[in-house]
Every structure is written in C-alpha cells, then in structure tokens.
Coordinates of C-alpha atoms and ligand atoms in Angstrom, one line a residue:
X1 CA 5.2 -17.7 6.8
X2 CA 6.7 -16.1 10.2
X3 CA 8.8 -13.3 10.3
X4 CA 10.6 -12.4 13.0
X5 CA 9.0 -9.8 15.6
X6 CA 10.3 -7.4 18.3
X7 CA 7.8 -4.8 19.6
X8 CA 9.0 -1.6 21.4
X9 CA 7.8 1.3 23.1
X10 CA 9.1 3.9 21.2
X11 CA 12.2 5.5 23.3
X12 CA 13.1 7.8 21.1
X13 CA 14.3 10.8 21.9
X14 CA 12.3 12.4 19.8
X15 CA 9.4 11.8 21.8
X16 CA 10.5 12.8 25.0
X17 CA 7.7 13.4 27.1
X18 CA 6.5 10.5 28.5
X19 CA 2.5 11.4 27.5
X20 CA 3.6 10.2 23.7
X21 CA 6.0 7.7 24.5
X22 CA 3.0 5.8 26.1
X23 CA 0.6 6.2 23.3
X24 CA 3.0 4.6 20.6
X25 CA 3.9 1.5 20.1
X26 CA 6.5 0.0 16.8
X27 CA 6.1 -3.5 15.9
X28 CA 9.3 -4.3 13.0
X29 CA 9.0 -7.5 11.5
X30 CA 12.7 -8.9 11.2
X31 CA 16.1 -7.3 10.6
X32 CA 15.0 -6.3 6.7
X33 CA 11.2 -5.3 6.4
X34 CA 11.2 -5.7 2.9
X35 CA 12.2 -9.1 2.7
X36 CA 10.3 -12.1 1.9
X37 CA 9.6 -14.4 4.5
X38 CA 11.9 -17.1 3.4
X39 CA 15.1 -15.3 1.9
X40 CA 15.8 -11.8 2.1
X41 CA 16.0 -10.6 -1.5
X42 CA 14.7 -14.2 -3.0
X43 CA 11.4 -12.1 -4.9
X44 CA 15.1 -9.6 -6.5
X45 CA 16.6 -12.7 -7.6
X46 CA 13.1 -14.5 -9.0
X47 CA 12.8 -10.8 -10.5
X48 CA 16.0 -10.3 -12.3
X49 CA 16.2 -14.3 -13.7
X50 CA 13.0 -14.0 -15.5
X51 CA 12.6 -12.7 -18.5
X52 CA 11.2 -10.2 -19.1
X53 CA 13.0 -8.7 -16.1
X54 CA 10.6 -7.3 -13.0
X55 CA 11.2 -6.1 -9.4
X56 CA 8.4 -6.1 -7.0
X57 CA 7.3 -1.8 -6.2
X58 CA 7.6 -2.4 -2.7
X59 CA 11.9 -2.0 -3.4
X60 CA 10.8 1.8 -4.3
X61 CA 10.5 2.9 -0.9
X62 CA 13.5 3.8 1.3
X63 CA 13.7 6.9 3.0
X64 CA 15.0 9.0 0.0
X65 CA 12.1 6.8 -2.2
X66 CA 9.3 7.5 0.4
X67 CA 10.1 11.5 0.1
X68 CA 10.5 11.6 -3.4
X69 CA 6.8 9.9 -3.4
X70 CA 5.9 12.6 -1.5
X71 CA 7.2 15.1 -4.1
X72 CA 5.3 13.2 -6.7
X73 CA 1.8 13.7 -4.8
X74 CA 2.5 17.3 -5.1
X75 CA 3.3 17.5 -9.1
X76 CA 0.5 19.2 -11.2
X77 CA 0.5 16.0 -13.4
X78 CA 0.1 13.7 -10.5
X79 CA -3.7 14.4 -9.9
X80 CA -4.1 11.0 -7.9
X81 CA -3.3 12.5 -4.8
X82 CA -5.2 15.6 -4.5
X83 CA -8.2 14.6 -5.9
X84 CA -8.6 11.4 -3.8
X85 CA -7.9 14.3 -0.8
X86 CA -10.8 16.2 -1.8
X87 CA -13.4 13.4 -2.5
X88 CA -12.3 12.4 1.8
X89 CA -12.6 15.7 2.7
X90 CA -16.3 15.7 1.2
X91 CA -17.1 12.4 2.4
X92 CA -14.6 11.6 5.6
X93 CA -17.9 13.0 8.5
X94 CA -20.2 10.7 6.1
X95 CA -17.6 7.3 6.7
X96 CA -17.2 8.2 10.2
X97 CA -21.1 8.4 10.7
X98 CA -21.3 4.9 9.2
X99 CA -18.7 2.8 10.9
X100 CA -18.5 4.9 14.1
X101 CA -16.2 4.4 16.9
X102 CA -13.6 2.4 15.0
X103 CA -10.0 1.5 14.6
X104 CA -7.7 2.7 12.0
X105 CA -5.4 0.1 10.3
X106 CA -3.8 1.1 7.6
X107 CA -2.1 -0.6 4.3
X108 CA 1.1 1.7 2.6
X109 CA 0.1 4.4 5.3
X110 CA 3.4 6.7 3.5
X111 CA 3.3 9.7 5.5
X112 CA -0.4 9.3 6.8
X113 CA -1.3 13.1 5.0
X114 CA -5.0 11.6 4.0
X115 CA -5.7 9.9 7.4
X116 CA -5.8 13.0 9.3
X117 CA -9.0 13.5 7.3
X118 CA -10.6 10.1 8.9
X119 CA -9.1 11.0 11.7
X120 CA -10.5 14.6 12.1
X121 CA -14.1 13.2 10.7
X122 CA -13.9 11.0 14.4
X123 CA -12.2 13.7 16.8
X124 CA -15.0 15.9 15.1
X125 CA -18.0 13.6 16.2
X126 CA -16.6 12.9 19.5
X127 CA -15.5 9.4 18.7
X128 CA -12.6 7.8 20.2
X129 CA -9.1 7.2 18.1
X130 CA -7.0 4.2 17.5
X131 CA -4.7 4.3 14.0
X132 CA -2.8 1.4 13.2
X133 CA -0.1 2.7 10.4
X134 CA 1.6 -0.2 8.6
X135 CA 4.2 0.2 5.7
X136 CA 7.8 -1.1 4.7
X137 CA 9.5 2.2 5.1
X138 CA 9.9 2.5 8.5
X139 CA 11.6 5.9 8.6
X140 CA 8.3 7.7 7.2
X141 CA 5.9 5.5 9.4
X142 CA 7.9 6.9 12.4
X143 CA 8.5 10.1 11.9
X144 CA 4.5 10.2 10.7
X145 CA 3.8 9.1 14.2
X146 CA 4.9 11.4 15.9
X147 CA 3.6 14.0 14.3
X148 CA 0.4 12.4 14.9
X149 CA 1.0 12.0 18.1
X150 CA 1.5 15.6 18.9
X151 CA -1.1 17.0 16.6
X152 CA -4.2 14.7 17.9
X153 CA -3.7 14.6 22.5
X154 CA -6.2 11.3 22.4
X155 CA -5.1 9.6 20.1
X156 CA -2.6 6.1 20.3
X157 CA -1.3 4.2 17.6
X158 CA 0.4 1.0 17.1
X159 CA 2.7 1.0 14.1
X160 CA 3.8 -2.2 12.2
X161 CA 7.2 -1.6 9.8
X162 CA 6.9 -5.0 7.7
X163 CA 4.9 -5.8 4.2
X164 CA 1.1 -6.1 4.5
X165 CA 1.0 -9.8 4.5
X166 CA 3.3 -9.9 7.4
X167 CA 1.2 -7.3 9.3
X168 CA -1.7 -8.3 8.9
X169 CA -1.2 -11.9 10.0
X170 CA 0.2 -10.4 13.5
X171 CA -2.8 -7.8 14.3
X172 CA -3.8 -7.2 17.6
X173 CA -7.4 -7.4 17.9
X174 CA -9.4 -4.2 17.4
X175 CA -9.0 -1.8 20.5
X176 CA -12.0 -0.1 19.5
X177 CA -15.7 -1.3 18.6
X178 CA -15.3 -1.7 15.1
X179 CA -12.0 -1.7 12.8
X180 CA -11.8 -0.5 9.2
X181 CA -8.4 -0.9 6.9
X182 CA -7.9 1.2 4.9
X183 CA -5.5 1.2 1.3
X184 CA -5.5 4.7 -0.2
X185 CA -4.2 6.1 -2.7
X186 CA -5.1 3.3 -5.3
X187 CA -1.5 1.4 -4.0
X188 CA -4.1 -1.5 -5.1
X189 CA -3.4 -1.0 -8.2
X190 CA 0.7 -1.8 -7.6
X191 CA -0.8 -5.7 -7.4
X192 CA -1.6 -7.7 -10.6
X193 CA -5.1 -9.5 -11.0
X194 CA -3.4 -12.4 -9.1
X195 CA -2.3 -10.9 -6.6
X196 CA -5.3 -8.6 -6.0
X197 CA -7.5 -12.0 -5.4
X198 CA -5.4 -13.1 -3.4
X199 CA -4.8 -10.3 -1.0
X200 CA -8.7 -9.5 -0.8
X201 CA -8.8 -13.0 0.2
X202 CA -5.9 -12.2 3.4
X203 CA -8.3 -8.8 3.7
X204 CA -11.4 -10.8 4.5
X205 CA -9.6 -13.7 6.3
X206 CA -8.0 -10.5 8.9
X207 CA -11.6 -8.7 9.2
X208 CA -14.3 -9.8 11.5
X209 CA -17.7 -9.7 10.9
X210 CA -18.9 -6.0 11.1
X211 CA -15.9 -4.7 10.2
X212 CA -14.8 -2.5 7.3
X213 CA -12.2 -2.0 4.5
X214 CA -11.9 1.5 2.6
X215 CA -10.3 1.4 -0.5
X216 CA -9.1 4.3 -2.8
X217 CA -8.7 3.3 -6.6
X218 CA -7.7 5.3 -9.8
X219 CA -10.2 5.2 -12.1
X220 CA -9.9 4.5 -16.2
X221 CA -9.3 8.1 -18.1
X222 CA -7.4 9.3 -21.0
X223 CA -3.9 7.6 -21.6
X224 CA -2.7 11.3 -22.4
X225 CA -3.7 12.4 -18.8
X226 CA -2.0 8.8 -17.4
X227 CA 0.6 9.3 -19.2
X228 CA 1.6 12.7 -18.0
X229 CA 1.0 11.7 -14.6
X230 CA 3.9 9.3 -15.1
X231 CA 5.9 11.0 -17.0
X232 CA 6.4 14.7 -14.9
X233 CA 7.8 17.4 -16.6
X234 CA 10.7 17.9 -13.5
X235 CA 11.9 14.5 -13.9
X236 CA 10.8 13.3 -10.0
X237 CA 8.8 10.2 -11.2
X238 CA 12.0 9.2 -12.8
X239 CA 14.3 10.3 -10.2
X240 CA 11.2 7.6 -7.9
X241 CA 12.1 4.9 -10.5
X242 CA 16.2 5.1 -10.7
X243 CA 15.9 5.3 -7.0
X244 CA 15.0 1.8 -6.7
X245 CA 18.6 0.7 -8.1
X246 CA 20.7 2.9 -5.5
X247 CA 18.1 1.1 -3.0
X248 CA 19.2 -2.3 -3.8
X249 CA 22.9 -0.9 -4.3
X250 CA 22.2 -0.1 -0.8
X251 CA 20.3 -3.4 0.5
X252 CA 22.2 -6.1 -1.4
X253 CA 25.8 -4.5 -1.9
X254 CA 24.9 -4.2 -5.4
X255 CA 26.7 -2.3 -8.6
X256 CA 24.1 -0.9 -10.3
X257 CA 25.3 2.2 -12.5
X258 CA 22.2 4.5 -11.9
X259 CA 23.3 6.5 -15.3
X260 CA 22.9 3.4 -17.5
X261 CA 19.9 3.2 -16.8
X262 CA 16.3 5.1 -18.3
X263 CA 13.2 5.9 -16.6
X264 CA 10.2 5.1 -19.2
X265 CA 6.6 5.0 -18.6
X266 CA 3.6 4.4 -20.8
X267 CA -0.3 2.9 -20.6
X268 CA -0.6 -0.7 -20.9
X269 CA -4.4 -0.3 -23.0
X270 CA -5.2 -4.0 -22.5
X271 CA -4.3 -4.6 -19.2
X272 CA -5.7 -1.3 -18.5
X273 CA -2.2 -0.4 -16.3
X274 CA 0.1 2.3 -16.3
X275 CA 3.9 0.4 -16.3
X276 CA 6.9 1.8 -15.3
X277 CA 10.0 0.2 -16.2
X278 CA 14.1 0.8 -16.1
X279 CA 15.6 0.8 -19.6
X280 CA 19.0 -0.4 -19.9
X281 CA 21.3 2.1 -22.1
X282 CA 24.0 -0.6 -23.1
X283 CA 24.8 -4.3 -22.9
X284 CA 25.8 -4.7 -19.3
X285 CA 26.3 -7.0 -16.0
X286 CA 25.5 -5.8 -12.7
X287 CA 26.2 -8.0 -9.7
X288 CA 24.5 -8.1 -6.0
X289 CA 27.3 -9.7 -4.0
X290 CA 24.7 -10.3 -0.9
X291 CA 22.5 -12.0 -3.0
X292 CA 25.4 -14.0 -5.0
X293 CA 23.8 -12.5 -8.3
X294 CA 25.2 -11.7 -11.4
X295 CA 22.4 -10.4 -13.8
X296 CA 23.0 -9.8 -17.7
X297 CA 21.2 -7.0 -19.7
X298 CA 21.0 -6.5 -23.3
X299 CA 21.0 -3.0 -25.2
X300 CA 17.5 -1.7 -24.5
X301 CA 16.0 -4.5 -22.5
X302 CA 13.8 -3.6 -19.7
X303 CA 13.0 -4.3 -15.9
X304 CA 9.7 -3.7 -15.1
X305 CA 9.6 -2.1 -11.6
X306 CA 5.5 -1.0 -11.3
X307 CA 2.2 -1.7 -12.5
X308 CA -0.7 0.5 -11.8
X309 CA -3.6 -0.5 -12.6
X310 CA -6.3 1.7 -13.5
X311 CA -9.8 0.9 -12.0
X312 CA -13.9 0.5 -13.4
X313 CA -15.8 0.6 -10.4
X314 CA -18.4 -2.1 -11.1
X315 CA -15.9 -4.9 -12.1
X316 CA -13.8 -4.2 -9.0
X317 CA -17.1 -4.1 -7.0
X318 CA -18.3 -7.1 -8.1
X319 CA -14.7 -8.6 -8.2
X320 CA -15.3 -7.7 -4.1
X321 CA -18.5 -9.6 -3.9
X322 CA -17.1 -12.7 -4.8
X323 CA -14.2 -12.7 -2.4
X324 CA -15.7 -14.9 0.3
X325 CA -13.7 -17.3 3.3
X326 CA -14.5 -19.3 5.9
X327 CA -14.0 -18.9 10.0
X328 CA -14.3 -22.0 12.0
X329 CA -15.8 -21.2 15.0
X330 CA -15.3 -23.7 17.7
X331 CA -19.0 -24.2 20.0
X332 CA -20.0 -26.7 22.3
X333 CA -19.0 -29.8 20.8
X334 CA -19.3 -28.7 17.4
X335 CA -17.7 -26.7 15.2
X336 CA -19.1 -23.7 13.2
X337 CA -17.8 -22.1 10.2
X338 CA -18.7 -18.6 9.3
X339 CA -18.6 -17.5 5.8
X340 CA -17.5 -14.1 5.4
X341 CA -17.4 -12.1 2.4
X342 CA -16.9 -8.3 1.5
X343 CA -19.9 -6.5 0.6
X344 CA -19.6 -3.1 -0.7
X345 CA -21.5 -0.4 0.9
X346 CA -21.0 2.9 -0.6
X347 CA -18.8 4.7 -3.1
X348 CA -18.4 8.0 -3.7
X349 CA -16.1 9.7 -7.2
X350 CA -15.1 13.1 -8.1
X351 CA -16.9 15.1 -10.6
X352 CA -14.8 14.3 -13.3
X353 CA -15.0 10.3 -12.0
X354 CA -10.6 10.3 -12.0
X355 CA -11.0 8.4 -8.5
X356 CA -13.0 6.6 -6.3
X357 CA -13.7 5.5 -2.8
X358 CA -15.4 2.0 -1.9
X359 CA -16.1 1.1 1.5
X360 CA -17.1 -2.3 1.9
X361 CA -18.1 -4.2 5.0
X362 CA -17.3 -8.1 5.6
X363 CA -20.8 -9.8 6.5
X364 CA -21.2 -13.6 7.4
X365 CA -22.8 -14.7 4.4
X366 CA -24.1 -18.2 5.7
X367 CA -23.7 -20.8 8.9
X368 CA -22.7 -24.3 8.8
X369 CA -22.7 -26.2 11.7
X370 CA -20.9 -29.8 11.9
X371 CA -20.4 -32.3 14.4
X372 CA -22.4 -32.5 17.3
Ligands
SAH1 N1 -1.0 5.7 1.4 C1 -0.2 6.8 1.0 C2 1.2 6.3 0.5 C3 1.1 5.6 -0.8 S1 2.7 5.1 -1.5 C4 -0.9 7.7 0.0 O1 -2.0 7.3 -0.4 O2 -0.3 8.7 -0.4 C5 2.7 3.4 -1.1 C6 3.1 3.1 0.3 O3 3.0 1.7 0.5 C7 4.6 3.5 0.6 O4 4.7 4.2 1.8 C8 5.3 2.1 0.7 O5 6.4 2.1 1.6 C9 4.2 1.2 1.1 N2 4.3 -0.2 0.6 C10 4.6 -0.6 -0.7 N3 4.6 -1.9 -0.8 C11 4.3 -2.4 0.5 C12 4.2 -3.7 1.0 N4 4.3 -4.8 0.2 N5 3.9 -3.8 2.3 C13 3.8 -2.7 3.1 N6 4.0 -1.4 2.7 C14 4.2 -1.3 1.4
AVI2 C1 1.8 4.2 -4.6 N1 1.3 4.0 -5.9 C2 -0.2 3.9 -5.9 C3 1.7 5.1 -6.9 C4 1.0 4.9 -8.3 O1 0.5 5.9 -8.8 O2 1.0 3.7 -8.7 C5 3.2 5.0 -7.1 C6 3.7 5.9 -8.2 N2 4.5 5.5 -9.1 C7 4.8 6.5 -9.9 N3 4.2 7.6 -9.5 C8 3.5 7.2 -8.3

C-alpha cells in the first residue's frame, strides 16, 4: 500500500524568513492526497455502484469544504466544537503533566484551533515542542503551519498532506521522548464499527510502548439536540454537504448539478449515528469522465456522504482494551515479539457529559521469546 512521497522544505514565500522555513517541513503523499492507494477515485466508483449509494467523508474537504467546516464549528447548534474546547482547556496542563515532553501527531488536524491548547499546556511547563499535523486538505494544513510557526518561536513541525493510513505508515520516529496522536473532534466517529477496529489496530501497530493516543468523542444525547447540530438554521451544514459534489466536479471532471441535489440529515437510533446524505430531486445521470463513470439516480434516492457516530464511553473504552498487536523484536539469535495493546488512562467529560476525552497509553502486554 505505497503512495508516492516527496518531502520539501517549505519555500514558500509566505515564510520568508529563513528562522520558519527551517522549522517546517511538508511531506504530500502523491499527486492526489485523497486518493486511494491503488486508483485514484476507485473508493467514488465502489461508492456510487453500490446501492444504497455512499461516498467516503474524507471527499468533503477541499479548501472551500475545510472553511466551511470551520464555519460549522462556530454555529450555536454545532456544540461539538466548543465544548470539546473547553473540557482541553480545563484539562490540557493535566495531559501535559502526564505524558511530558512529547511529540504532537495529529489525525484530521483541520486548522489545528484545539492544539494550541496542548501546545500552550507544554510551552507553559517548560517542555519542548514537536507537532506533527496530518490531513488530506493540504491548503488548511499549510496555511495552519504557519501560523503556528509564527505564534510559538520553539516550536517545529513536520506536516503530512495524505489520508491517515498513508501517514501514519511513513512516520518519522518520535523527535521527542514520548509521542502522543491525537484525533479530536470526534472525526472517529466519520468511521463505521469496521473500520474503527481496524484503524485502532494501525493506531497501536504506529505507537511504541509508552506512547499515547488522545481521542475526542461525541457522546450519546438527545436526537433533538443531534439533530439540530446537523441541520443549522443558516444552511452551512448543507452548503458542507453539496460541497462535496462541486469537489468531485472539480477532482474527476464530473457533472454533478449541485441544485438537483438536497442536503438531509437525521439520527440513525440503532446505530447510534448521525447520517448525512445527498438527496436526489429528479431521475438523473451524472457522469465523471476521469473516472469513466456514468452513475444513474432515481427520484429521491440517496448518497450517503457521513456517518457520525455518537459515543458511550465504557463500550468504546473497553472496545480500546481489546485492540492488541504484535512487534517482533529481533535479539541475539532469537526473536521477540512484544504485545502491545491500548490501555486507557484517564478521561475527562463536560458537565452535561455531550463530550469526552480518553487518553490511552499502548503498554506491552506480554513477551514471547522464540528461537534460540
Ligand atoms: N481536528 C479538527 C478538524 C476536524 S474536521 C477539529 O477537531 O476541529 C476533519 C478533518 O480531518 C478535516 O480537516 C479533513 O480534511 C481531515 N480528514 C478527513 N478524512 C481524512 C482522512 N481519511 N485522512 C486524513 N485526513 C482526513
Ligand atoms: C469532522 N467530523 C467529526 C464532523 C462531524 O460532526 O461528524 C463533520 C461534520 N459533518 C457535519 N457537521 C460536521
């Protein structure tokens, strides 16, 4: 599963003394980050062939997508955001004490807003700062850099434009003593059951022992709150949603006619999920010449274009628990393979319990030596 690499120094002009050019590094995985390894666009094509219809939430975010996410976080309906903002600025010092000097890589970083609270919790106890940013919308992770940059004089950062998976397959190893990943703003929840197993599993396979992984997660609470928090009164959750068409317009020479198209949202109960989906207003085809697709729709028929999953703290904790892999160790003229698994630490809510934090640490859980 390689991607393509090319690392620069950042030479943009933008960054013109030399001082911040030296303290950032961009690592873009191939020509289109949000492809899949094997075909660009194959996950659009697997998506639209199915039935019913789904695109992966990753398509959302192109530079008008990542700014009109930003819009969302400030919405009175979208209390995700601000109240994950206030649990980190309560607890940020107490994370900071527990991990100390440590490396900051994170998953979806957007436009980093929340970081600068882990990052002021280390500047403020004298500890040394390394922040890895990775996300598929390259224009946001830049232009958040450099604002970093300029706001924090110690501080460097290597940046990684590509998907998660691709990312965190290519890490450097951890400049600091200790590394902890981060995924805010309960982007965990954008992944089914599947796929959440699977990428804990990548999470422990890419920490070390000692390491640590800070997650953000919405919590379960009243569909009429979820609801609204998807469904804004100003129309800019929509405006997210009917974005994603004019990005693959964009990306795959594509006809999509944004105004046949409705936004709709609504709580899943069952799966516990808020879904977001793209209504079709008429019987239609829409063709993406780069991909050589032609895709039917039927009055009303839907794509579905998000999950997001709503969270209980103790299933998802024990959920962690069980995540465990292996790291063979080669010693001597044996080999040794250290279990790791993810064992969560601490947690810390809101008063009203809308959101949580779970720091977790991966731990060798056992030795086994073979060979001699
Ligand atoms: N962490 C920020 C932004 C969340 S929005 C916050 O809490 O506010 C989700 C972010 O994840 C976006 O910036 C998006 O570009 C990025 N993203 C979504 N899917 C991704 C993927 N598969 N790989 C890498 N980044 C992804
Ligand atoms: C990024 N992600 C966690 C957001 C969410 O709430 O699932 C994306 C979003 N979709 C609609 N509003 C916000």
């Amino acid at each position: 599963m390689l991607e393509s690499v090319h690392t620069e120094t950042q030479p943009l002009s933008a960054l013109s003394p030399t001082d911040l050019q030296s303290r950032l590094q961009i690592t873009q995985f191939a020509s289109d980050p949000s492809s899949t390894a094997t075909q660009p666009g194959l996950d659009v094509i697997q998506g639209l062939s199915k039935t019913p219809k789904t695109l992966p939430a990753k398509y959302f975010y192109d530079d008008p997508g990542s700014q009109l996410f930003e819009k969302i976080c400030e919405l009175p309906e979208y209390y995700p955001t601000r109240t994950e903002t206030a649990i980190l600025q309560a607890y940020a010092s107490e994370i900071a004490t527990i991990t100390g000097p440590s490396e900051l890589v994170e998953l979806g970083s957007g436009s980093s807003t929340k970081t600068r609270l882990l990052l002021d919790a280390y500047v403020d106890i004298g500890l040394a700062s390394w922040y890895c940013p990775i996300d598929v919308s390259g224009g946001i992770l830049k232009q958040s850099a450099i604002h970093l940059l300029k706001d924090y004089p110690t501080l460097n950062i290597h940046g990684y434009v590509g998907t998660y998976e691709a990312a965190l397959a290519a890490l450097s190893p951890s400049q600091l003593p200790t590394r902890m990943i981060c995924f805010l703003g309960s982007t965990l929840g954008n992944l089914n059951p599947q796929e959440c197993e699977h990428f804990f599993a990548e999470l422990t396979q890419a920490l070390q022992p000692g390491e640590y992984l800070l997650l953000g997660v919405d919590l379960q609470k009243s569909v009429q709150q979820l609801e609204a928090a998807y469904n804004d009164s100003q129309g800019v959750t929509a405006a997210f949603n009917l974005n994603m068409l004019q990005h693959l317009n964009q990306r795959f020479q594509g006809d999509f006619q944004v105004e046949n198209f409705q936004h709709q949202s609504f709580y899943n109960r069952d799966k516990h999920q808020i879904e977001m989906h793209l209504v079709s207003q008429k019987a239609q085809q829409v063709n993406l010449a780069a991909l050589d697709l032609a895709v039917k729709f039927e009055q009303a028929e839907t794509i579905r274009t998000e999950i997001s999953r709503k969270f209980d703290l103790e299933t998802l904790k024990h959920q962690l628990r069980s995540v465990s892999q292996t790291l063979a160790v080669s010693s001597g003229g044996g080999a040794t393979s250290i279990q790791k698994e993810l064992t969560p630490l601490r947690t810390w809510t809101d008063a009203n319990q809308w959101f949580g934090l779970v720091l977790c640490q991966c731990q060798e859980k056992a030795q086994m030596t073979q060979g001699n």
